[in-house]
Amino acid sequence: MQSAWKKMFAAGTSSLLLFTLLISGGAGPVNTAEAAATTQVPEPDVFRIVAIGDSITVGYEPGMTDPNVKPYGYAERLLEQGWYHGRSALGNYGILGLTTAGLLNYTAAIKDGAVIAADGIQAGLPDPRINQLAALTPQIKTELGEADLITLTIGGNDVSSLLLTAKDLTEDAFKAELDQLLASYSSNVKTALENIRAVNPQATILLADQYQPAPKIAVSSSYVKLMSAAQQFTATAEGVAAGLNQPGAPVKVAHVAEKFAGVEGSLTHIIGAGAADYHPTQLGYETIARVFAETYWGEYRTPSVSAWTAASAPMSIVVKGVELNTPNKPILKNGQNFLALKDILNAVGATGKWDNKTQSATIVYGGRTVVITIGSKTIMVDGTAVAIDNPAFLQKVGKEDKTYLPLAALATGLGFEVNYSSKLRTAFINP
């Protein structure tokens, strides 16, 4: 299997089913005295992202030999950006080794909602999950039809041969091969986008252009030619997008290539890998995610605490898109994160009523009544006992006792969506 993965990623495009919704830790604050209040919250919408494409969509990096490993690429980061804006979900349906011709076949099958054989997508695909992915086309059609944002990276496998042979080609031969690649790219991607549009007439579609991965020091004799080729790919992508862009149904180019220009050595593995590998580094994937996010939301957000911060620092908490800044810091206990309940209630506009006699807090929110009792491994949700792994406890903060609740209990009790990013060391809480 290890050799299969190495083979898969030698050229440079891929896909994987990636869902990174990790719940690890705690939440919840209630103070000593609070007035009861009822807040009716409408059923929340979910912002749905579907990513289609090649190994860049997968998030592959050299050495990733275990097919069960979940990469952390641009798509996962884009999901995290979605959590800043509310409830969000990701469906990642890229394919290892996918070319634009394969993309055309794949999107045609998705449009028809028909199960397709692996070779019907593209002969010789090295992805060990390809049979599963091919069988998922009816499900992908449903998810694609419900998507708010559709992202696409494609083209690396089409142009990899040109990158390898550029130094040996005359100017005329290089131009002839590039012109042929651009014509094929334009035709295949246009039809693939039309297939996607047939399934979802309104979602925003973001198409990444093709970055040039080789730094000047590695390909000094052909760097100018390769940069010119990348610029022509960008212009071609712009032309394809402009031809399909419509009011209320935007198709835009995510300008990744310009962010890689001049810093290819730090944003790709082409120098550090044992053999030439064109895939992004973690910094490269963050760069791609930033481009997608800024193209869609106009911003790319990062928390005050990250995986690079000292392990002793408390994690960040983001509630309804706002990072909490409170003296009641999260507490790690029994392997779970606990939050001061009052902070969360304040952030969502709810309050709780504290009963000293029973050592319990009663919260009414979104049509639910939840009773949380200090030390109890159950919480009461609308009169029904629901088990939680770790009980709430009181923590002295200054002169006050604060109720600390495990993060996962927020989802169980109050119906919040709670997602934890270990990479960002951030919990995202969306009512």
Short mmCIF file of C-alpha atoms in Angstrom, two decimals:
data_model
loop_
_atom_site.label_atom_id
_atom_site.label_comp_id
_atom_site.label_asym_id
_atom_site.label_seq_id
_atom_site.Cartn_x
_atom_site.Cartn_y
_atom_site.Cartn_z
CA MET A 1 0.00 0.00 0.00
CA GLN A 2 2.87 2.38 0.70
CA SER A 3 4.16 2.12 -2.85
CA ALA A 4 0.64 2.65 -4.16
CA TRP A 5 0.36 5.94 -2.32
CA LYS A 6 3.78 7.08 -3.51
CA LYS A 7 2.79 6.27 -7.07
CA MET A 8 -0.49 8.07 -6.62
CA PHE A 9 1.04 11.30 -5.68
CA ALA A 10 4.08 11.36 -7.93
CA ALA A 11 2.39 13.55 -10.55
CA GLY A 12 0.19 15.67 -8.39
CA THR A 13 -3.62 15.64 -8.18
CA SER A 14 -6.02 13.78 -5.96
CA SER A 15 -9.12 13.52 -3.77
CA LEU A 16 -10.40 12.12 -0.59
CA LEU A 17 -13.52 12.13 1.53
CA LEU A 18 -12.59 14.53 4.28
CA PHE A 19 -14.81 15.45 7.13
CA THR A 20 -13.01 17.05 10.08
CA LEU A 21 -15.64 17.65 12.70
CA LEU A 22 -13.76 16.89 15.92
CA ILE A 23 -15.33 17.36 19.31
CA SER A 24 -12.78 17.21 22.12
CA GLY A 25 -13.45 19.13 25.18
CA GLY A 26 -15.64 21.35 27.17
CA ALA A 27 -17.87 24.27 27.63
CA GLY A 28 -20.11 26.13 29.89
CA PRO A 29 -20.41 28.97 32.43
CA VAL A 30 -23.08 29.97 34.95
CA ASN A 31 -22.63 32.55 37.70
CA THR A 32 -23.92 32.59 41.24
CA ALA A 33 -27.09 34.50 40.43
CA GLU A 34 -28.80 34.87 37.06
CA ALA A 35 -32.31 35.73 35.91
CA ALA A 36 -34.18 33.11 33.88
CA ALA A 37 -34.94 34.04 30.32
CA THR A 38 -36.38 32.27 27.31
CA THR A 39 -34.80 32.84 23.92
CA GLN A 40 -36.43 31.33 20.89
CA VAL A 41 -33.86 30.53 18.23
CA PRO A 42 -34.93 29.59 14.69
CA GLU A 43 -33.70 26.37 13.17
CA PRO A 44 -30.16 27.17 12.01
CA ASP A 45 -29.02 26.89 8.43
CA VAL A 46 -25.87 24.96 7.55
CA PHE A 47 -23.36 26.46 5.14
CA ARG A 48 -22.32 23.60 2.88
CA ILE A 49 -18.99 23.38 1.06
CA VAL A 50 -18.25 20.78 -1.59
CA ALA A 51 -14.64 20.47 -2.79
CA ILE A 52 -13.88 18.65 -6.04
CA GLY A 53 -10.54 18.14 -7.71
CA ASP A 54 -7.15 16.56 -7.47
CA SER A 55 -4.48 15.93 -4.82
CA ILE A 56 -4.42 19.62 -3.96
CA THR A 57 -8.04 19.25 -2.91
CA VAL A 58 -7.06 16.17 -0.92
CA GLY A 59 -4.30 17.99 0.91
CA TYR A 60 -1.59 15.46 0.07
CA GLU A 61 2.02 15.91 1.20
CA PRO A 62 5.07 13.68 0.66
CA GLY A 63 5.25 10.80 3.11
CA MET A 64 1.50 10.49 3.47
CA THR A 65 1.43 6.74 2.92
CA ASP A 66 -1.55 5.73 5.07
CA PRO A 67 -4.85 6.02 3.16
CA ASN A 68 -6.65 6.45 6.49
CA VAL A 69 -4.69 9.58 7.39
CA LYS A 70 -6.82 12.70 7.22
CA PRO A 71 -4.81 15.44 5.55
CA TYR A 72 -5.00 19.06 6.63
CA GLY A 73 -5.20 20.91 3.37
CA TYR A 74 -6.96 23.95 2.00
CA ALA A 75 -10.41 22.31 2.20
CA GLU A 76 -10.13 21.61 5.94
CA ARG A 77 -8.99 25.17 6.55
CA LEU A 78 -11.86 26.47 4.46
CA LEU A 79 -14.26 24.49 6.65
CA GLU A 80 -12.74 26.16 9.71
CA GLN A 81 -13.33 29.52 8.07
CA GLY A 82 -16.93 28.47 7.58
CA TRP A 83 -17.25 27.78 11.31
CA TYR A 84 -16.35 31.41 11.94
CA HIS A 85 -19.51 32.30 10.04
CA GLY A 86 -21.91 29.70 11.45
CA ARG A 87 -22.76 26.04 11.15
CA SER A 88 -20.79 24.57 8.26
CA ALA A 89 -20.14 21.19 6.67
CA LEU A 90 -17.61 19.92 4.14
CA GLY A 91 -17.80 17.20 1.50
CA ASN A 92 -14.41 16.62 -0.12
CA TYR A 93 -14.61 14.59 -3.32
CA GLY A 94 -11.26 14.91 -5.04
CA ILE A 95 -9.52 12.04 -6.77
CA LEU A 96 -5.84 11.18 -6.74
CA GLY A 97 -4.28 11.58 -10.16
CA LEU A 98 -7.35 13.27 -11.65
CA THR A 99 -6.89 15.18 -14.90
CA THR A 100 -9.26 17.67 -16.50
CA ALA A 101 -10.50 14.89 -18.81
CA GLY A 102 -11.20 12.73 -15.76
CA LEU A 103 -12.96 15.64 -14.09
CA LEU A 104 -15.21 15.99 -17.12
CA ASN A 105 -16.19 12.31 -16.92
CA TYR A 106 -16.65 12.45 -13.14
CA THR A 107 -18.90 15.50 -13.19
CA ALA A 108 -20.94 14.01 -16.04
CA ALA A 109 -21.62 10.93 -13.89
CA ILE A 110 -22.47 13.16 -10.91
CA LYS A 111 -24.86 15.19 -13.05
CA ASP A 112 -26.62 11.99 -14.12
CA GLY A 113 -26.58 10.62 -10.56
CA ALA A 114 -25.27 7.38 -12.02
CA VAL A 115 -22.77 5.02 -10.45
CA ILE A 116 -19.74 4.84 -12.71
CA ALA A 117 -16.86 2.40 -12.98
CA ALA A 118 -13.46 3.68 -11.92
CA ASP A 119 -12.10 3.42 -15.45
CA GLY A 120 -15.12 5.37 -16.65
CA ILE A 121 -13.73 8.34 -14.77
CA GLN A 122 -10.12 7.91 -15.85
CA ALA A 123 -8.10 4.82 -16.69
CA GLY A 124 -5.38 3.81 -14.26
CA LEU A 125 -6.27 6.13 -11.40
CA PRO A 126 -3.97 5.26 -8.48
CA ASP A 127 -6.41 6.26 -5.72
CA PRO A 128 -7.14 3.21 -3.51
CA ARG A 129 -10.55 4.70 -2.76
CA ILE A 130 -11.49 5.18 -6.39
CA ASN A 131 -14.12 2.42 -6.48
CA GLN A 132 -15.79 3.88 -3.42
CA LEU A 133 -15.64 7.39 -4.83
CA ALA A 134 -17.07 6.23 -8.16
CA ALA A 135 -19.94 4.51 -6.35
CA LEU A 136 -20.75 7.69 -4.41
CA THR A 137 -21.85 9.73 -7.43
CA PRO A 138 -25.58 9.72 -6.50
CA GLN A 139 -24.72 10.96 -2.99
CA ILE A 140 -22.33 13.54 -4.39
CA LYS A 141 -25.08 14.82 -6.68
CA THR A 142 -27.31 15.38 -3.65
CA GLU A 143 -24.58 17.17 -1.70
CA LEU A 144 -23.56 19.21 -4.72
CA GLY A 145 -27.15 20.29 -5.23
CA GLU A 146 -27.33 21.54 -1.62
CA ALA A 147 -23.94 23.29 -1.63
CA ASP A 148 -23.51 27.00 -1.02
CA LEU A 149 -19.86 27.01 -2.10
CA ILE A 150 -18.16 24.68 -4.57
CA THR A 151 -14.38 24.74 -4.89
CA LEU A 152 -12.27 23.19 -7.61
CA THR A 153 -8.55 22.57 -8.08
CA ILE A 154 -7.55 20.84 -11.28
CA GLY A 155 -4.81 20.93 -13.91
CA GLY A 156 -1.64 19.84 -12.13
CA ASN A 157 -1.62 16.39 -13.69
CA ASP A 158 -2.25 17.87 -17.12
CA VAL A 159 0.80 20.16 -16.99
CA SER A 160 3.27 18.10 -14.95
CA SER A 161 4.89 16.69 -18.08
CA LEU A 162 5.47 20.20 -19.39
CA LEU A 163 7.22 21.16 -16.17
CA LEU A 164 9.54 18.18 -16.46
CA THR A 165 10.41 18.71 -20.12
CA ALA A 166 10.43 22.52 -20.34
CA LYS A 167 14.22 22.82 -20.17
CA ASP A 168 14.66 20.47 -23.13
CA LEU A 169 12.03 22.03 -25.42
CA THR A 170 12.66 24.78 -27.92
CA GLU A 171 10.54 27.91 -27.60
CA ASP A 172 8.36 26.80 -30.51
CA ALA A 173 7.93 23.27 -29.19
CA PHE A 174 7.13 24.57 -25.72
CA LYS A 175 4.54 26.98 -27.12
CA ALA A 176 2.93 24.31 -29.25
CA GLU A 177 2.57 21.91 -26.31
CA LEU A 178 1.32 24.67 -24.03
CA ASP A 179 -1.27 25.80 -26.57
CA GLN A 180 -2.56 22.25 -26.84
CA LEU A 181 -2.75 21.90 -23.04
CA LEU A 182 -4.58 25.22 -22.69
CA ALA A 183 -7.13 24.28 -25.33
CA SER A 184 -7.79 20.92 -23.66
CA TYR A 185 -7.95 22.53 -20.21
CA SER A 186 -10.41 25.18 -21.41
CA SER A 187 -12.73 22.70 -23.10
CA ASN A 188 -12.70 20.11 -20.29
CA VAL A 189 -13.08 22.54 -17.40
CA LYS A 190 -15.83 24.50 -19.16
CA THR A 191 -17.88 21.34 -19.72
CA ALA A 192 -17.18 20.11 -16.17
CA LEU A 193 -18.42 23.43 -14.76
CA GLU A 194 -21.51 23.20 -16.94
CA ASN A 195 -22.16 19.75 -15.46
CA ILE A 196 -21.83 21.21 -11.97
CA ARG A 197 -24.13 24.10 -12.88
CA ALA A 198 -26.75 21.64 -14.11
CA VAL A 199 -26.84 20.13 -10.62
CA ASN A 200 -26.64 23.42 -8.71
CA PRO A 201 -27.68 26.55 -10.64
CA GLN A 202 -26.96 29.02 -7.82
CA ALA A 203 -23.98 28.08 -5.67
CA THR A 204 -20.80 30.13 -5.84
CA ILE A 205 -18.11 28.22 -7.73
CA LEU A 206 -14.45 29.05 -7.11
CA LEU A 207 -11.91 27.66 -9.57
CA ALA A 208 -8.25 27.82 -8.56
CA ASP A 209 -5.76 28.69 -11.26
CA GLN A 210 -2.61 26.57 -11.66
CA TYR A 211 0.41 27.66 -9.65
CA GLN A 212 3.94 27.15 -10.95
CA PRO A 213 5.67 25.03 -8.25
CA ALA A 214 9.37 25.24 -9.14
CA PRO A 215 11.56 27.99 -7.65
CA LYS A 216 13.99 29.79 -9.94
CA ILE A 217 16.99 28.15 -8.29
CA ALA A 218 15.68 24.69 -9.27
CA VAL A 219 14.74 25.46 -12.89
CA SER A 220 16.77 28.54 -13.69
CA SER A 221 16.91 27.93 -17.43
CA SER A 222 13.15 27.46 -17.83
CA TYR A 223 11.74 29.55 -14.98
CA VAL A 224 10.64 32.42 -17.23
CA LYS A 225 8.91 30.01 -19.62
CA LEU A 226 7.13 28.24 -16.77
CA MET A 227 5.99 31.49 -15.19
CA SER A 228 4.64 32.62 -18.55
CA ALA A 229 2.78 29.31 -18.84
CA ALA A 230 1.23 29.78 -15.40
CA GLN A 231 0.07 33.27 -16.37
CA GLN A 232 -1.52 31.90 -19.53
CA PHE A 233 -3.30 29.22 -17.48
CA THR A 234 -4.66 31.97 -15.23
CA ALA A 235 -5.91 33.92 -18.25
CA THR A 236 -7.53 30.76 -19.62
CA ALA A 237 -9.22 30.05 -16.28
CA GLU A 238 -10.47 33.65 -16.21
CA GLY A 239 -11.95 33.19 -19.67
CA VAL A 240 -13.73 29.98 -18.68
CA ALA A 241 -15.11 31.55 -15.49
CA ALA A 242 -16.26 34.72 -17.27
CA GLY A 243 -18.17 32.66 -19.82
CA LEU A 244 -20.18 30.94 -17.07
CA ASN A 245 -20.47 33.76 -14.53
CA GLN A 246 -24.02 35.03 -14.10
CA PRO A 247 -25.84 37.33 -11.64
CA GLY A 248 -26.84 35.24 -8.61
CA ALA A 249 -24.68 32.34 -9.80
CA PRO A 250 -21.06 33.52 -9.59
CA VAL A 251 -18.13 31.63 -11.03
CA LYS A 252 -14.83 33.16 -9.94
CA VAL A 253 -11.14 32.36 -10.19
CA ALA A 254 -9.24 31.98 -6.93
CA HIS A 255 -5.87 33.51 -7.84
CA VAL A 256 -3.53 31.05 -6.18
CA ALA A 257 -0.74 31.24 -8.78
CA GLU A 258 0.23 34.82 -8.00
CA LYS A 259 0.68 33.98 -4.31
CA PHE A 260 3.19 31.22 -5.16
CA ALA A 261 5.21 33.33 -7.58
CA GLY A 262 8.70 33.97 -6.20
CA VAL A 263 8.17 31.93 -3.01
CA GLU A 264 7.71 28.49 -4.55
CA GLY A 265 10.51 27.04 -2.43
CA SER A 266 8.65 27.63 0.83
CA LEU A 267 5.15 26.88 -0.46
CA THR A 268 5.88 23.57 -2.23
CA HIS A 269 7.85 20.39 -1.53
CA ILE A 270 9.70 20.45 -4.85
CA ILE A 271 13.11 21.06 -3.24
CA GLY A 272 12.79 19.24 0.08
CA ALA A 273 11.17 16.02 -1.17
CA GLY A 274 13.39 13.16 -2.20
CA ALA A 275 12.00 13.29 -5.71
CA ALA A 276 10.45 16.33 -7.32
CA ASP A 277 7.06 16.80 -5.65
CA TYR A 278 4.85 19.68 -6.62
CA HIS A 279 2.43 19.54 -3.71
CA PRO A 280 2.08 22.43 -1.27
CA THR A 281 3.66 22.51 2.15
CA GLN A 282 1.42 23.31 5.10
CA LEU A 283 2.23 26.97 4.49
CA GLY A 284 1.26 26.44 0.86
CA TYR A 285 -2.07 24.91 1.79
CA GLU A 286 -2.76 27.79 4.16
CA THR A 287 -1.95 30.18 1.33
CA ILE A 288 -4.44 28.43 -0.95
CA ALA A 289 -7.10 28.43 1.77
CA ARG A 290 -6.51 32.12 2.38
CA VAL A 291 -7.06 32.88 -1.31
CA PHE A 292 -10.32 30.90 -1.38
CA ALA A 293 -11.58 32.46 1.86
CA GLU A 294 -10.70 36.01 0.85
CA THR A 295 -12.32 35.48 -2.54
CA TYR A 296 -15.54 34.29 -0.91
CA TRP A 297 -15.75 36.03 2.49
CA GLY A 298 -13.29 38.85 1.97
CA GLU A 299 -11.18 37.70 4.93
CA TYR A 300 -9.16 34.85 6.39
CA ARG A 301 -9.33 34.63 10.16
CA THR A 302 -6.93 33.08 12.63
CA PRO A 303 -7.38 32.62 16.40
CA SER A 304 -5.25 34.21 19.08
CA VAL A 305 -4.17 30.71 20.19
CA SER A 306 -2.82 28.15 17.74
CA ALA A 307 -1.01 24.82 17.70
CA TRP A 308 2.26 26.77 17.79
CA THR A 309 1.34 28.49 21.06
CA ALA A 310 2.68 27.03 24.31
CA ALA A 311 0.80 23.91 25.28
CA SER A 312 0.02 25.45 28.66
CA ALA A 313 -1.96 28.28 27.05
CA PRO A 314 -5.76 27.81 27.06
CA MET A 315 -7.46 27.13 23.77
CA SER A 316 -9.46 29.77 21.90
CA ILE A 317 -13.26 29.77 22.00
CA VAL A 318 -15.25 31.24 19.13
CA VAL A 319 -18.99 31.69 19.72
CA LYS A 320 -21.14 32.87 16.82
CA GLY A 321 -18.03 34.06 15.04
CA VAL A 322 -16.70 36.08 17.97
CA GLU A 323 -13.61 34.95 19.86
CA LEU A 324 -14.25 35.11 23.58
CA ASN A 325 -12.01 37.39 25.58
CA THR A 326 -12.74 36.57 29.19
CA PRO A 327 -10.82 36.08 32.45
CA ASN A 328 -12.66 32.76 32.82
CA LYS A 329 -10.16 30.73 30.83
CA PRO A 330 -10.92 27.20 29.59
CA ILE A 331 -9.72 24.45 31.93
CA LEU A 332 -8.31 21.09 30.83
CA LYS A 333 -9.49 18.33 33.17
CA ASN A 334 -9.63 14.56 32.65
CA GLY A 335 -8.60 15.06 29.04
CA GLN A 336 -11.52 17.37 28.28
CA ASN A 337 -11.85 21.10 27.93
CA PHE A 338 -14.27 22.83 30.26
CA LEU A 339 -15.68 26.31 29.72
CA ALA A 340 -17.30 28.76 32.08
CA LEU A 341 -21.01 28.37 31.35
CA LYS A 342 -21.90 32.00 31.88
CA ASP A 343 -19.54 33.15 29.13
CA ILE A 344 -21.28 30.95 26.59
CA LEU A 345 -24.76 32.00 27.70
CA ASN A 346 -23.80 35.66 27.51
CA ALA A 347 -22.32 35.15 24.06
CA VAL A 348 -25.53 33.64 22.66
CA GLY A 349 -27.81 36.05 24.51
CA ALA A 350 -29.22 33.62 27.08
CA THR A 351 -29.11 33.55 30.87
CA GLY A 352 -29.35 30.83 33.47
CA LYS A 353 -30.89 30.56 36.90
CA TRP A 354 -28.69 29.23 39.70
CA ASP A 355 -30.12 27.22 42.60
CA ASN A 356 -27.76 27.17 45.61
CA LYS A 357 -29.77 24.49 47.34
CA THR A 358 -29.55 21.93 44.53
CA GLN A 359 -26.22 23.21 43.18
CA SER A 360 -27.76 23.33 39.72
CA ALA A 361 -28.18 25.77 36.84
CA THR A 362 -31.33 25.93 34.75
CA ILE A 363 -30.99 27.29 31.22
CA VAL A 364 -33.88 27.95 28.86
CA TYR A 365 -32.77 28.47 25.29
CA GLY A 366 -34.12 27.70 21.83
CA GLY A 367 -37.18 25.96 23.21
CA ARG A 368 -35.14 23.67 25.46
CA THR A 369 -34.92 23.62 29.22
CA VAL A 370 -31.63 22.22 30.46
CA VAL A 371 -30.68 21.58 34.08
CA ILE A 372 -27.01 21.11 34.88
CA THR A 373 -26.08 19.88 38.34
CA ILE A 374 -22.59 20.15 39.80
CA GLY A 375 -20.94 16.73 40.07
CA SER A 376 -23.65 14.87 38.15
CA LYS A 377 -22.83 12.70 35.15
CA THR A 378 -26.24 13.43 33.70
CA ILE A 379 -27.94 16.61 32.60
CA MET A 380 -31.69 17.05 32.27
CA VAL A 381 -32.88 18.06 28.81
CA ASP A 382 -36.60 18.86 28.75
CA GLY A 383 -37.06 16.54 31.71
CA THR A 384 -35.07 13.65 30.27
CA ALA A 385 -31.76 12.55 31.78
CA VAL A 386 -28.88 12.57 29.30
CA ALA A 387 -25.48 11.11 30.20
CA ILE A 388 -22.30 13.18 29.86
CA ASP A 389 -18.74 11.89 30.20
CA ASN A 390 -17.57 14.39 32.78
CA PRO A 391 -19.67 16.36 35.27
CA ALA A 392 -19.78 20.12 35.67
CA PHE A 393 -17.81 21.58 38.56
CA LEU A 394 -17.40 24.88 40.40
CA GLN A 395 -14.18 26.80 39.93
CA LYS A 396 -13.13 29.78 42.04
CA VAL A 397 -12.42 32.78 39.80
CA GLY A 398 -11.53 35.77 41.92
CA LYS A 399 -14.20 35.93 44.60
CA GLU A 400 -16.84 34.08 42.60
CA ASP A 401 -17.59 30.42 41.94
CA LYS A 402 -18.10 29.76 38.25
CA THR A 403 -19.85 26.74 36.80
CA TYR A 404 -17.59 24.92 34.34
CA LEU A 405 -19.18 22.54 31.86
CA PRO A 406 -17.53 20.11 29.39
CA LEU A 407 -17.57 21.45 25.86
CA ALA A 408 -19.34 18.45 24.35
CA ALA A 409 -22.24 18.89 26.80
CA LEU A 410 -23.19 22.11 25.04
CA ALA A 411 -24.04 20.15 21.92
CA THR A 412 -25.84 17.48 23.95
CA GLY A 413 -27.84 19.80 26.15
CA LEU A 414 -28.43 23.05 24.30
CA GLY A 415 -28.34 21.72 20.76
CA PHE A 416 -25.36 23.82 19.77
CA GLU A 417 -22.99 22.75 17.03
CA VAL A 418 -19.57 22.32 18.61
CA ASN A 419 -16.49 21.75 16.45
CA TYR A 420 -12.94 21.55 17.72
CA SER A 421 -9.88 22.17 15.55
CA SER A 422 -6.78 20.64 17.09
CA LYS A 423 -4.64 22.47 14.50
CA LEU A 424 -6.02 25.84 15.58
CA ARG A 425 -6.59 24.77 19.18
CA THR A 426 -9.96 26.43 18.85
CA ALA A 427 -13.51 25.39 19.67
CA PHE A 428 -16.21 26.79 17.41
CA ILE A 429 -19.65 27.03 19.01
CA ASN A 430 -22.63 27.88 16.86
CA PRO A 431 -26.16 27.91 18.30
#
